[in-house]
Amino acid sequence: IDAKTIEQVYATIRGDRGLGGTSMNRIHSLLKSVLKKAVDYDLMLRNPCDRVVAPKKDDPDRKALTADECARLARCLDDAERKHRTQMEEKEQRMAKLSKTADRVTVRGVGKMGCIQAVRIALATGMRRGELAGLEWGSVDLEAGTIAVVQSRTKYNTNKAPKTKAGIRTIHIDDTTAKHLGIWKKEQAEALASIGIVQDAATPVCCNDKGGYMDLPNLERFWRNFKTEYGFEGLKLHE
């Protein structure tokens, strides 16, 4: 195995799989690590990847919101929150009149309110969707106005620690965001209590209708509907 062979393999993979620069860069890093171990075990004299230029990562085509756009998004979140809170209250009143609040295991609407809060936190902190879905109340200090990022929710519905030490961080939030989260914390506690769940430090901030962790596809689905309704078409959640 020499540098020329590796470059030819990279070209073949690009052509057959249509992979971008970022994916090819990851493949290069993995191969370089494997061959380094082969050198360590005296199976090879040198690592041929040392003589191969690493494929350049793709430049993400992402935009940043202007200050005015951020302010408008915050106002839209306020509007969505007010409307959904009213809908939840009216629905609970109807359920009570029909005597359907007993022995239930879900509170319809809690999950959507959790999604609204997830976007609000994303706007205030820049946290990624997995970090938002994995955030628990024990990591939120409303008095100090901080959120500690210590885990992330995966597509396999499990929690994982950040890959690097830099991923574990404490982020300050503004007073307005802290106020909204404080209101939501009380509302969530009351809603979950109605189905026999006690809110504690391990309760997800952005929970589903059963008080558990939200599914990432549900958050993406909410974001698609929200940005269409409020005129943010094309905007990615991580933007």
JSON list of C-alpha atoms in Angstrom, two decimals:
[
{"chain": "A", "resi": 1, "resn": "ILE", "atom": "CA", "xyz": [0.00, 0.00, 0.00]},
{"chain": "A", "resi": 2, "resn": "ASP", "atom": "CA", "xyz": [1.49, 3.31, -1.07]},
{"chain": "A", "resi": 3, "resn": "ALA", "atom": "CA", "xyz": [0.29, 6.90, -1.39]},
{"chain": "A", "resi": 4, "resn": "LYS", "atom": "CA", "xyz": [-0.60, 6.49, -5.06]},
{"chain": "A", "resi": 5, "resn": "THR", "atom": "CA", "xyz": [-2.80, 3.46, -4.34]},
{"chain": "A", "resi": 6, "resn": "ILE", "atom": "CA", "xyz": [-4.64, 5.32, -1.61]},
{"chain": "A", "resi": 7, "resn": "GLU", "atom": "CA", "xyz": [-5.28, 8.33, -3.84]},
{"chain": "A", "resi": 8, "resn": "GLN", "atom": "CA", "xyz": [-6.67, 6.02, -6.55]},
{"chain": "A", "resi": 9, "resn": "VAL", "atom": "CA", "xyz": [-8.95, 4.35, -4.01]},
{"chain": "A", "resi": 10, "resn": "TYR", "atom": "CA", "xyz": [-10.20, 7.75, -2.85]},
{"chain": "A", "resi": 11, "resn": "ALA", "atom": "CA", "xyz": [-11.00, 8.71, -6.43]},
{"chain": "A", "resi": 12, "resn": "THR", "atom": "CA", "xyz": [-12.89, 5.45, -6.94]},
{"chain": "A", "resi": 13, "resn": "ILE", "atom": "CA", "xyz": [-14.93, 5.91, -3.78]},
{"chain": "A", "resi": 14, "resn": "ARG", "atom": "CA", "xyz": [-15.81, 9.48, -4.78]},
{"chain": "A", "resi": 15, "resn": "GLY", "atom": "CA", "xyz": [-16.94, 8.31, -8.21]},
{"chain": "A", "resi": 16, "resn": "ASP", "atom": "CA", "xyz": [-18.88, 5.23, -7.10]},
{"chain": "A", "resi": 17, "resn": "ARG", "atom": "CA", "xyz": [-20.49, 6.63, -3.96]},
{"chain": "A", "resi": 18, "resn": "GLY", "atom": "CA", "xyz": [-20.69, 10.31, -4.80]},
{"chain": "A", "resi": 19, "resn": "LEU", "atom": "CA", "xyz": [-19.35, 11.28, -1.37]},
{"chain": "A", "resi": 20, "resn": "GLY", "atom": "CA", "xyz": [-18.47, 14.86, -0.50]},
{"chain": "A", "resi": 21, "resn": "GLY", "atom": "CA", "xyz": [-15.24, 16.25, 0.89]},
{"chain": "A", "resi": 22, "resn": "THR", "atom": "CA", "xyz": [-16.29, 15.98, 4.53]},
{"chain": "A", "resi": 23, "resn": "SER", "atom": "CA", "xyz": [-17.11, 12.26, 4.22]},
{"chain": "A", "resi": 24, "resn": "MET", "atom": "CA", "xyz": [-13.86, 11.62, 2.35]},
{"chain": "A", "resi": 25, "resn": "ASN", "atom": "CA", "xyz": [-11.94, 13.47, 5.05]},
{"chain": "A", "resi": 26, "resn": "ARG", "atom": "CA", "xyz": [-13.46, 11.14, 7.67]},
{"chain": "A", "resi": 27, "resn": "ILE", "atom": "CA", "xyz": [-12.50, 8.09, 5.63]},
{"chain": "A", "resi": 28, "resn": "HIS", "atom": "CA", "xyz": [-8.95, 9.42, 5.36]},
{"chain": "A", "resi": 29, "resn": "SER", "atom": "CA", "xyz": [-8.73, 9.99, 9.12]},
{"chain": "A", "resi": 30, "resn": "LEU", "atom": "CA", "xyz": [-9.97, 6.47, 9.83]},
{"chain": "A", "resi": 31, "resn": "LEU", "atom": "CA", "xyz": [-7.60, 4.85, 7.35]},
{"chain": "A", "resi": 32, "resn": "LYS", "atom": "CA", "xyz": [-4.67, 6.87, 8.66]},
{"chain": "A", "resi": 33, "resn": "SER", "atom": "CA", "xyz": [-5.47, 5.73, 12.19]},
{"chain": "A", "resi": 34, "resn": "VAL", "atom": "CA", "xyz": [-5.71, 2.07, 11.15]},
{"chain": "A", "resi": 35, "resn": "LEU", "atom": "CA", "xyz": [-2.41, 2.16, 9.25]},
{"chain": "A", "resi": 36, "resn": "LYS", "atom": "CA", "xyz": [-0.72, 3.96, 12.15]},
{"chain": "A", "resi": 37, "resn": "LYS", "atom": "CA", "xyz": [-1.63, 1.00, 14.34]},
{"chain": "A", "resi": 38, "resn": "ALA", "atom": "CA", "xyz": [-0.15, -1.31, 11.69]},
{"chain": "A", "resi": 39, "resn": "VAL", "atom": "CA", "xyz": [3.12, 0.65, 11.94]},
{"chain": "A", "resi": 40, "resn": "ASP", "atom": "CA", "xyz": [2.98, 0.40, 15.73]},
{"chain": "A", "resi": 41, "resn": "TYR", "atom": "CA", "xyz": [2.65, -3.39, 15.40]},
{"chain": "A", "resi": 42, "resn": "ASP", "atom": "CA", "xyz": [5.61, -3.50, 12.98]},
{"chain": "A", "resi": 43, "resn": "LEU", "atom": "CA", "xyz": [3.37, -4.73, 10.17]},
{"chain": "A", "resi": 44, "resn": "MET", "atom": "CA", "xyz": [4.42, -1.75, 8.03]},
{"chain": "A", "resi": 45, "resn": "LEU", "atom": "CA", "xyz": [7.55, 0.38, 7.92]},
{"chain": "A", "resi": 46, "resn": "ARG", "atom": "CA", "xyz": [5.72, 3.68, 7.41]},
{"chain": "A", "resi": 47, "resn": "ASN", "atom": "CA", "xyz": [2.22, 5.08, 7.15]},
{"chain": "A", "resi": 48, "resn": "PRO", "atom": "CA", "xyz": [1.47, 5.86, 3.48]},
{"chain": "A", "resi": 49, "resn": "CYS", "atom": "CA", "xyz": [-1.33, 8.21, 4.54]},
{"chain": "A", "resi": 50, "resn": "ASP", "atom": "CA", "xyz": [1.37, 10.60, 5.77]},
{"chain": "A", "resi": 51, "resn": "ARG", "atom": "CA", "xyz": [2.16, 11.27, 2.11]},
{"chain": "A", "resi": 52, "resn": "VAL", "atom": "CA", "xyz": [-1.47, 11.78, 1.04]},
{"chain": "A", "resi": 53, "resn": "VAL", "atom": "CA", "xyz": [-3.08, 15.19, 1.22]},
{"chain": "A", "resi": 54, "resn": "ALA", "atom": "CA", "xyz": [-6.24, 14.87, 3.33]},
{"chain": "A", "resi": 55, "resn": "PRO", "atom": "CA", "xyz": [-9.42, 15.54, 1.32]},
{"chain": "A", "resi": 56, "resn": "LYS", "atom": "CA", "xyz": [-10.70, 19.03, 2.08]},
{"chain": "A", "resi": 57, "resn": "LYS", "atom": "CA", "xyz": [-13.90, 19.22, 4.11]},
{"chain": "A", "resi": 58, "resn": "ASP", "atom": "CA", "xyz": [-16.88, 20.81, 2.43]},
{"chain": "A", "resi": 59, "resn": "ASP", "atom": "CA", "xyz": [-17.69, 24.38, 3.42]},
{"chain": "A", "resi": 60, "resn": "PRO", "atom": "CA", "xyz": [-21.15, 24.25, 5.03]},
{"chain": "A", "resi": 61, "resn": "ASP", "atom": "CA", "xyz": [-23.63, 26.36, 3.10]},
{"chain": "A", "resi": 62, "resn": "ARG", "atom": "CA", "xyz": [-25.12, 27.98, 6.15]},
{"chain": "A", "resi": 63, "resn": "LYS", "atom": "CA", "xyz": [-26.20, 31.52, 6.81]},
{"chain": "A", "resi": 64, "resn": "ALA", "atom": "CA", "xyz": [-26.40, 33.51, 10.00]},
{"chain": "A", "resi": 65, "resn": "LEU", "atom": "CA", "xyz": [-29.52, 35.36, 11.10]},
{"chain": "A", "resi": 66, "resn": "THR", "atom": "CA", "xyz": [-29.32, 39.12, 11.33]},
{"chain": "A", "resi": 67, "resn": "ALA", "atom": "CA", "xyz": [-30.20, 40.84, 14.60]},
{"chain": "A", "resi": 68, "resn": "ASP", "atom": "CA", "xyz": [-33.60, 41.79, 13.16]},
{"chain": "A", "resi": 69, "resn": "GLU", "atom": "CA", "xyz": [-34.25, 38.21, 12.03]},
{"chain": "A", "resi": 70, "resn": "CYS", "atom": "CA", "xyz": [-33.34, 36.91, 15.49]},
{"chain": "A", "resi": 71, "resn": "ALA", "atom": "CA", "xyz": [-35.76, 39.37, 17.06]},
{"chain": "A", "resi": 72, "resn": "ARG", "atom": "CA", "xyz": [-38.52, 38.36, 14.65]},
{"chain": "A", "resi": 73, "resn": "LEU", "atom": "CA", "xyz": [-37.92, 34.66, 15.35]},
{"chain": "A", "resi": 74, "resn": "ALA", "atom": "CA", "xyz": [-38.17, 35.36, 19.09]},
{"chain": "A", "resi": 75, "resn": "ARG", "atom": "CA", "xyz": [-41.48, 37.18, 18.55]},
{"chain": "A", "resi": 76, "resn": "CYS", "atom": "CA", "xyz": [-42.77, 34.26, 16.48]},
{"chain": "A", "resi": 77, "resn": "LEU", "atom": "CA", "xyz": [-41.83, 31.85, 19.25]},
{"chain": "A", "resi": 78, "resn": "ASP", "atom": "CA", "xyz": [-43.73, 34.02, 21.74]},
{"chain": "A", "resi": 79, "resn": "ASP", "atom": "CA", "xyz": [-46.76, 33.94, 19.45]},
{"chain": "A", "resi": 80, "resn": "ALA", "atom": "CA", "xyz": [-46.57, 30.17, 18.95]},
{"chain": "A", "resi": 81, "resn": "GLU", "atom": "CA", "xyz": [-46.20, 29.67, 22.70]},
{"chain": "A", "resi": 82, "resn": "ARG", "atom": "CA", "xyz": [-49.25, 31.83, 23.51]},
{"chain": "A", "resi": 83, "resn": "LYS", "atom": "CA", "xyz": [-51.43, 30.13, 20.91]},
{"chain": "A", "resi": 84, "resn": "HIS", "atom": "CA", "xyz": [-50.42, 26.63, 21.95]},
{"chain": "A", "resi": 85, "resn": "ARG", "atom": "CA", "xyz": [-50.84, 27.38, 25.66]},
{"chain": "A", "resi": 86, "resn": "THR", "atom": "CA", "xyz": [-54.40, 28.54, 24.97]},
{"chain": "A", "resi": 87, "resn": "GLN", "atom": "CA", "xyz": [-55.09, 25.41, 22.92]},
{"chain": "A", "resi": 88, "resn": "MET", "atom": "CA", "xyz": [-53.75, 23.18, 25.70]},
{"chain": "A", "resi": 89, "resn": "GLU", "atom": "CA", "xyz": [-55.87, 24.92, 28.35]},
{"chain": "A", "resi": 90, "resn": "GLU", "atom": "CA", "xyz": [-59.02, 24.63, 26.23]},
{"chain": "A", "resi": 91, "resn": "LYS", "atom": "CA", "xyz": [-58.31, 20.98, 25.52]},
{"chain": "A", "resi": 92, "resn": "GLU", "atom": "CA", "xyz": [-57.77, 20.21, 29.20]},
{"chain": "A", "resi": 93, "resn": "GLN", "atom": "CA", "xyz": [-61.07, 21.89, 30.05]},
{"chain": "A", "resi": 94, "resn": "ARG", "atom": "CA", "xyz": [-62.89, 19.76, 27.47]},
{"chain": "A", "resi": 95, "resn": "MET", "atom": "CA", "xyz": [-61.20, 16.62, 28.78]},
{"chain": "A", "resi": 96, "resn": "ALA", "atom": "CA", "xyz": [-62.24, 17.48, 32.35]},
{"chain": "A", "resi": 97, "resn": "LYS", "atom": "CA", "xyz": [-65.88, 18.03, 31.36]},
{"chain": "A", "resi": 98, "resn": "LEU", "atom": "CA", "xyz": [-65.90, 14.64, 29.65]},
{"chain": "A", "resi": 99, "resn": "SER", "atom": "CA", "xyz": [-64.16, 13.04, 32.67]},
{"chain": "A", "resi": 100, "resn": "LYS", "atom": "CA", "xyz": [-61.31, 11.83, 30.48]},
{"chain": "A", "resi": 101, "resn": "THR", "atom": "CA", "xyz": [-58.41, 13.12, 32.55]},
{"chain": "A", "resi": 102, "resn": "ALA", "atom": "CA", "xyz": [-58.23, 10.09, 34.84]},
{"chain": "A", "resi": 103, "resn": "ASP", "atom": "CA", "xyz": [-56.05, 7.04, 34.14]},
{"chain": "A", "resi": 104, "resn": "ARG", "atom": "CA", "xyz": [-54.44, 8.58, 31.07]},
{"chain": "A", "resi": 105, "resn": "VAL", "atom": "CA", "xyz": [-50.75, 8.17, 30.26]},
{"chain": "A", "resi": 106, "resn": "THR", "atom": "CA", "xyz": [-50.24, 11.17, 28.00]},
{"chain": "A", "resi": 107, "resn": "VAL", "atom": "CA", "xyz": [-50.99, 14.89, 28.01]},
{"chain": "A", "resi": 108, "resn": "ARG", "atom": "CA", "xyz": [-51.58, 15.96, 24.44]},
{"chain": "A", "resi": 109, "resn": "GLY", "atom": "CA", "xyz": [-49.69, 19.13, 23.56]},
{"chain": "A", "resi": 110, "resn": "VAL", "atom": "CA", "xyz": [-46.85, 18.86, 26.05]},
{"chain": "A", "resi": 111, "resn": "GLY", "atom": "CA", "xyz": [-44.57, 17.53, 23.33]},
{"chain": "A", "resi": 112, "resn": "LYS", "atom": "CA", "xyz": [-45.29, 20.44, 20.99]},
{"chain": "A", "resi": 113, "resn": "MET", "atom": "CA", "xyz": [-44.65, 22.94, 23.78]},
{"chain": "A", "resi": 114, "resn": "GLY", "atom": "CA", "xyz": [-41.38, 21.11, 24.38]},
{"chain": "A", "resi": 115, "resn": "CYS", "atom": "CA", "xyz": [-40.48, 21.65, 20.73]},
{"chain": "A", "resi": 116, "resn": "ILE", "atom": "CA", "xyz": [-41.24, 25.37, 21.03]},
{"chain": "A", "resi": 117, "resn": "GLN", "atom": "CA", "xyz": [-38.92, 25.59, 24.03]},
{"chain": "A", "resi": 118, "resn": "ALA", "atom": "CA", "xyz": [-36.25, 23.60, 22.16]},
{"chain": "A", "resi": 119, "resn": "VAL", "atom": "CA", "xyz": [-36.18, 26.20, 19.37]},
{"chain": "A", "resi": 120, "resn": "ARG", "atom": "CA", "xyz": [-36.15, 29.00, 21.94]},
{"chain": "A", "resi": 121, "resn": "ILE", "atom": "CA", "xyz": [-33.12, 27.44, 23.66]},
{"chain": "A", "resi": 122, "resn": "ALA", "atom": "CA", "xyz": [-31.44, 26.89, 20.29]},
{"chain": "A", "resi": 123, "resn": "LEU", "atom": "CA", "xyz": [-31.86, 30.57, 19.45]},
{"chain": "A", "resi": 124, "resn": "ALA", "atom": "CA", "xyz": [-30.41, 31.62, 22.80]},
{"chain": "A", "resi": 125, "resn": "THR", "atom": "CA", "xyz": [-27.51, 29.15, 22.98]},
{"chain": "A", "resi": 126, "resn": "GLY", "atom": "CA", "xyz": [-26.69, 27.62, 19.61]},
{"chain": "A", "resi": 127, "resn": "MET", "atom": "CA", "xyz": [-27.13, 24.12, 21.04]},
{"chain": "A", "resi": 128, "resn": "ARG", "atom": "CA", "xyz": [-27.55, 21.32, 18.52]},
{"chain": "A", "resi": 129, "resn": "ARG", "atom": "CA", "xyz": [-30.78, 19.33, 18.21]},
{"chain": "A", "resi": 130, "resn": "GLY", "atom": "CA", "xyz": [-29.38, 16.23, 19.97]},
{"chain": "A", "resi": 131, "resn": "GLU", "atom": "CA", "xyz": [-28.23, 18.41, 22.87]},
{"chain": "A", "resi": 132, "resn": "LEU", "atom": "CA", "xyz": [-31.66, 20.04, 23.05]},
{"chain": "A", "resi": 133, "resn": "ALA", "atom": "CA", "xyz": [-33.42, 16.68, 23.09]},
{"chain": "A", "resi": 134, "resn": "GLY", "atom": "CA", "xyz": [-31.07, 15.35, 25.78]},
{"chain": "A", "resi": 135, "resn": "LEU", "atom": "CA", "xyz": [-31.26, 18.40, 28.07]},
{"chain": "A", "resi": 136, "resn": "GLU", "atom": "CA", "xyz": [-32.56, 17.66, 31.57]},
{"chain": "A", "resi": 137, "resn": "TRP", "atom": "CA", "xyz": [-33.73, 20.09, 34.25]},
{"chain": "A", "resi": 138, "resn": "GLY", "atom": "CA", "xyz": [-30.78, 19.15, 36.44]},
{"chain": "A", "resi": 139, "resn": "SER", "atom": "CA", "xyz": [-28.54, 20.89, 33.90]},
{"chain": "A", "resi": 140, "resn": "VAL", "atom": "CA", "xyz": [-30.55, 24.13, 33.95]},
{"chain": "A", "resi": 141, "resn": "ASP", "atom": "CA", "xyz": [-29.89, 26.77, 36.61]},
{"chain": "A", "resi": 142, "resn": "LEU", "atom": "CA", "xyz": [-32.57, 29.42, 36.14]},
{"chain": "A", "resi": 143, "resn": "GLU", "atom": "CA", "xyz": [-31.31, 31.60, 38.99]},
{"chain": "A", "resi": 144, "resn": "ALA", "atom": "CA", "xyz": [-27.78, 31.74, 37.62]},
{"chain": "A", "resi": 145, "resn": "GLY", "atom": "CA", "xyz": [-29.08, 31.83, 34.04]},
{"chain": "A", "resi": 146, "resn": "THR", "atom": "CA", "xyz": [-26.96, 28.92, 32.80]},
{"chain": "A", "resi": 147, "resn": "ILE", "atom": "CA", "xyz": [-27.40, 25.66, 30.91]},
{"chain": "A", "resi": 148, "resn": "ALA", "atom": "CA", "xyz": [-24.83, 22.87, 31.23]},
{"chain": "A", "resi": 149, "resn": "VAL", "atom": "CA", "xyz": [-24.39, 20.71, 28.12]},
{"chain": "A", "resi": 150, "resn": "VAL", "atom": "CA", "xyz": [-23.36, 17.26, 29.32]},
{"chain": "A", "resi": 151, "resn": "GLN", "atom": "CA", "xyz": [-25.11, 14.84, 26.95]},
{"chain": "A", "resi": 152, "resn": "SER", "atom": "CA", "xyz": [-26.77, 14.51, 23.57]},
{"chain": "A", "resi": 153, "resn": "ARG", "atom": "CA", "xyz": [-29.68, 12.42, 22.33]},
{"chain": "A", "resi": 154, "resn": "THR", "atom": "CA", "xyz": [-28.88, 10.10, 19.41]},
{"chain": "A", "resi": 155, "resn": "LYS", "atom": "CA", "xyz": [-31.03, 8.86, 16.53]},
{"chain": "A", "resi": 156, "resn": "TYR", "atom": "CA", "xyz": [-31.03, 5.49, 18.30]},
{"chain": "A", "resi": 157, "resn": "ASN", "atom": "CA", "xyz": [-32.92, 7.06, 21.24]},
{"chain": "A", "resi": 158, "resn": "THR", "atom": "CA", "xyz": [-29.97, 6.83, 23.62]},
{"chain": "A", "resi": 159, "resn": "ASN", "atom": "CA", "xyz": [-27.94, 9.48, 25.40]},
{"chain": "A", "resi": 160, "resn": "LYS", "atom": "CA", "xyz": [-24.24, 9.96, 24.81]},
{"chain": "A", "resi": 161, "resn": "ALA", "atom": "CA", "xyz": [-21.58, 12.26, 26.23]},
{"chain": "A", "resi": 162, "resn": "PRO", "atom": "CA", "xyz": [-20.06, 14.88, 23.90]},
{"chain": "A", "resi": 163, "resn": "LYS", "atom": "CA", "xyz": [-17.20, 13.56, 21.76]},
{"chain": "A", "resi": 164, "resn": "THR", "atom": "CA", "xyz": [-14.71, 16.11, 23.06]},
{"chain": "A", "resi": 165, "resn": "LYS", "atom": "CA", "xyz": [-14.08, 17.98, 26.30]},
{"chain": "A", "resi": 166, "resn": "ALA", "atom": "CA", "xyz": [-15.01, 21.17, 24.47]},
{"chain": "A", "resi": 167, "resn": "GLY", "atom": "CA", "xyz": [-18.47, 19.70, 23.90]},
{"chain": "A", "resi": 168, "resn": "ILE", "atom": "CA", "xyz": [-19.05, 19.69, 27.68]},
{"chain": "A", "resi": 169, "resn": "ARG", "atom": "CA", "xyz": [-19.74, 23.34, 28.41]},
{"chain": "A", "resi": 170, "resn": "THR", "atom": "CA", "xyz": [-21.83, 25.78, 30.39]},
{"chain": "A", "resi": 171, "resn": "ILE", "atom": "CA", "xyz": [-23.74, 28.41, 28.45]},
{"chain": "A", "resi": 172, "resn": "HIS", "atom": "CA", "xyz": [-25.28, 31.60, 29.81]},
{"chain": "A", "resi": 173, "resn": "ILE", "atom": "CA", "xyz": [-28.82, 32.45, 28.73]},
{"chain": "A", "resi": 174, "resn": "ASP", "atom": "CA", "xyz": [-30.56, 35.81, 28.66]},
{"chain": "A", "resi": 175, "resn": "ASP", "atom": "CA", "xyz": [-33.18, 36.84, 31.21]},
{"chain": "A", "resi": 176, "resn": "THR", "atom": "CA", "xyz": [-36.06, 36.52, 28.74]},
{"chain": "A", "resi": 177, "resn": "THR", "atom": "CA", "xyz": [-35.19, 32.93, 27.88]},
{"chain": "A", "resi": 178, "resn": "ALA", "atom": "CA", "xyz": [-34.77, 32.09, 31.57]},
{"chain": "A", "resi": 179, "resn": "LYS", "atom": "CA", "xyz": [-38.19, 33.61, 32.30]},
{"chain": "A", "resi": 180, "resn": "HIS", "atom": "CA", "xyz": [-39.91, 31.53, 29.62]},
{"chain": "A", "resi": 181, "resn": "LEU", "atom": "CA", "xyz": [-38.17, 28.37, 30.81]},
{"chain": "A", "resi": 182, "resn": "GLY", "atom": "CA", "xyz": [-39.25, 29.11, 34.37]},
{"chain": "A", "resi": 183, "resn": "ILE", "atom": "CA", "xyz": [-42.89, 29.39, 33.31]},
{"chain": "A", "resi": 184, "resn": "TRP", "atom": "CA", "xyz": [-42.59, 26.23, 31.23]},
{"chain": "A", "resi": 185, "resn": "LYS", "atom": "CA", "xyz": [-41.01, 24.31, 34.11]},
{"chain": "A", "resi": 186, "resn": "LYS", "atom": "CA", "xyz": [-44.05, 24.99, 36.31]},
{"chain": "A", "resi": 187, "resn": "GLU", "atom": "CA", "xyz": [-46.51, 24.19, 33.52]},
{"chain": "A", "resi": 188, "resn": "GLN", "atom": "CA", "xyz": [-44.69, 20.98, 32.66]},
{"chain": "A", "resi": 189, "resn": "ALA", "atom": "CA", "xyz": [-44.64, 19.89, 36.32]},
{"chain": "A", "resi": 190, "resn": "GLU", "atom": "CA", "xyz": [-48.42, 20.37, 36.58]},
{"chain": "A", "resi": 191, "resn": "ALA", "atom": "CA", "xyz": [-49.09, 18.56, 33.31]},
{"chain": "A", "resi": 192, "resn": "LEU", "atom": "CA", "xyz": [-46.92, 15.59, 34.21]},
{"chain": "A", "resi": 193, "resn": "ALA", "atom": "CA", "xyz": [-48.39, 15.40, 37.70]},
{"chain": "A", "resi": 194, "resn": "SER", "atom": "CA", "xyz": [-51.80, 14.85, 36.08]},
{"chain": "A", "resi": 195, "resn": "ILE", "atom": "CA", "xyz": [-50.50, 11.54, 34.68]},
{"chain": "A", "resi": 196, "resn": "GLY", "atom": "CA", "xyz": [-48.67, 10.55, 37.84]},
{"chain": "A", "resi": 197, "resn": "ILE", "atom": "CA", "xyz": [-45.17, 11.69, 36.91]},
{"chain": "A", "resi": 198, "resn": "VAL", "atom": "CA", "xyz": [-43.10, 13.73, 39.34]},
{"chain": "A", "resi": 199, "resn": "GLN", "atom": "CA", "xyz": [-40.81, 16.23, 37.63]},
{"chain": "A", "resi": 200, "resn": "ASP", "atom": "CA", "xyz": [-37.22, 15.95, 38.88]},
{"chain": "A", "resi": 201, "resn": "ALA", "atom": "CA", "xyz": [-33.65, 16.69, 37.82]},
{"chain": "A", "resi": 202, "resn": "ALA", "atom": "CA", "xyz": [-33.71, 13.86, 35.27]},
{"chain": "A", "resi": 203, "resn": "THR", "atom": "CA", "xyz": [-36.88, 15.06, 33.54]},
{"chain": "A", "resi": 204, "resn": "PRO", "atom": "CA", "xyz": [-36.20, 16.22, 29.96]},
{"chain": "A", "resi": 205, "resn": "VAL", "atom": "CA", "xyz": [-36.74, 19.95, 29.54]},
{"chain": "A", "resi": 206, "resn": "CYS", "atom": "CA", "xyz": [-38.14, 19.38, 26.05]},
{"chain": "A", "resi": 207, "resn": "CYS", "atom": "CA", "xyz": [-40.17, 16.26, 26.73]},
{"chain": "A", "resi": 208, "resn": "ASN", "atom": "CA", "xyz": [-42.78, 14.32, 24.76]},
{"chain": "A", "resi": 209, "resn": "ASP", "atom": "CA", "xyz": [-46.46, 13.90, 25.68]},
{"chain": "A", "resi": 210, "resn": "LYS", "atom": "CA", "xyz": [-45.51, 11.13, 28.13]},
{"chain": "A", "resi": 211, "resn": "GLY", "atom": "CA", "xyz": [-42.85, 13.16, 29.91]},
{"chain": "A", "resi": 212, "resn": "GLY", "atom": "CA", "xyz": [-39.97, 11.26, 28.30]},
{"chain": "A", "resi": 213, "resn": "TYR", "atom": "CA", "xyz": [-37.31, 12.26, 25.81]},
{"chain": "A", "resi": 214, "resn": "MET", "atom": "CA", "xyz": [-38.61, 13.66, 22.55]},
{"chain": "A", "resi": 215, "resn": "ASP", "atom": "CA", "xyz": [-37.82, 11.89, 19.28]},
{"chain": "A", "resi": 216, "resn": "LEU", "atom": "CA", "xyz": [-35.49, 13.86, 17.01]},
{"chain": "A", "resi": 217, "resn": "PRO", "atom": "CA", "xyz": [-37.76, 13.35, 13.95]},
{"chain": "A", "resi": 218, "resn": "ASN", "atom": "CA", "xyz": [-40.63, 14.96, 15.88]},
{"chain": "A", "resi": 219, "resn": "LEU", "atom": "CA", "xyz": [-38.49, 18.03, 16.53]},
{"chain": "A", "resi": 220, "resn": "GLU", "atom": "CA", "xyz": [-37.56, 18.22, 12.85]},
{"chain": "A", "resi": 221, "resn": "ARG", "atom": "CA", "xyz": [-41.22, 17.85, 11.87]},
{"chain": "A", "resi": 222, "resn": "PHE", "atom": "CA", "xyz": [-42.23, 20.66, 14.22]},
{"chain": "A", "resi": 223, "resn": "TRP", "atom": "CA", "xyz": [-39.47, 22.90, 12.85]},
{"chain": "A", "resi": 224, "resn": "ARG", "atom": "CA", "xyz": [-40.58, 22.31, 9.26]},
{"chain": "A", "resi": 225, "resn": "ASN", "atom": "CA", "xyz": [-44.16, 23.30, 10.09]},
{"chain": "A", "resi": 226, "resn": "PHE", "atom": "CA", "xyz": [-43.10, 26.25, 12.25]},
{"chain": "A", "resi": 227, "resn": "LYS", "atom": "CA", "xyz": [-40.76, 27.83, 9.70]},
{"chain": "A", "resi": 228, "resn": "THR", "atom": "CA", "xyz": [-43.39, 27.46, 6.96]},
{"chain": "A", "resi": 229, "resn": "GLU", "atom": "CA", "xyz": [-46.09, 29.07, 9.10]},
{"chain": "A", "resi": 230, "resn": "TYR", "atom": "CA", "xyz": [-43.93, 31.99, 10.21]},
{"chain": "A", "resi": 231, "resn": "GLY", "atom": "CA", "xyz": [-41.99, 32.66, 7.02]},
{"chain": "A", "resi": 232, "resn": "PHE", "atom": "CA", "xyz": [-38.58, 31.13, 7.75]},
{"chain": "A", "resi": 233, "resn": "GLU", "atom": "CA", "xyz": [-38.54, 28.79, 4.75]},
{"chain": "A", "resi": 234, "resn": "GLY", "atom": "CA", "xyz": [-35.13, 27.33, 4.00]},
{"chain": "A", "resi": 235, "resn": "LEU", "atom": "CA", "xyz": [-33.74, 28.06, 7.45]},
{"chain": "A", "resi": 236, "resn": "LYS", "atom": "CA", "xyz": [-32.03, 25.07, 9.04]},
{"chain": "A", "resi": 237, "resn": "LEU", "atom": "CA", "xyz": [-32.48, 24.50, 12.76]},
{"chain": "A", "resi": 238, "resn": "HIS", "atom": "CA", "xyz": [-28.72, 24.65, 13.36]},
{"chain": "A", "resi": 239, "resn": "GLU", "atom": "CA", "xyz": [-28.56, 28.00, 11.60]}
]
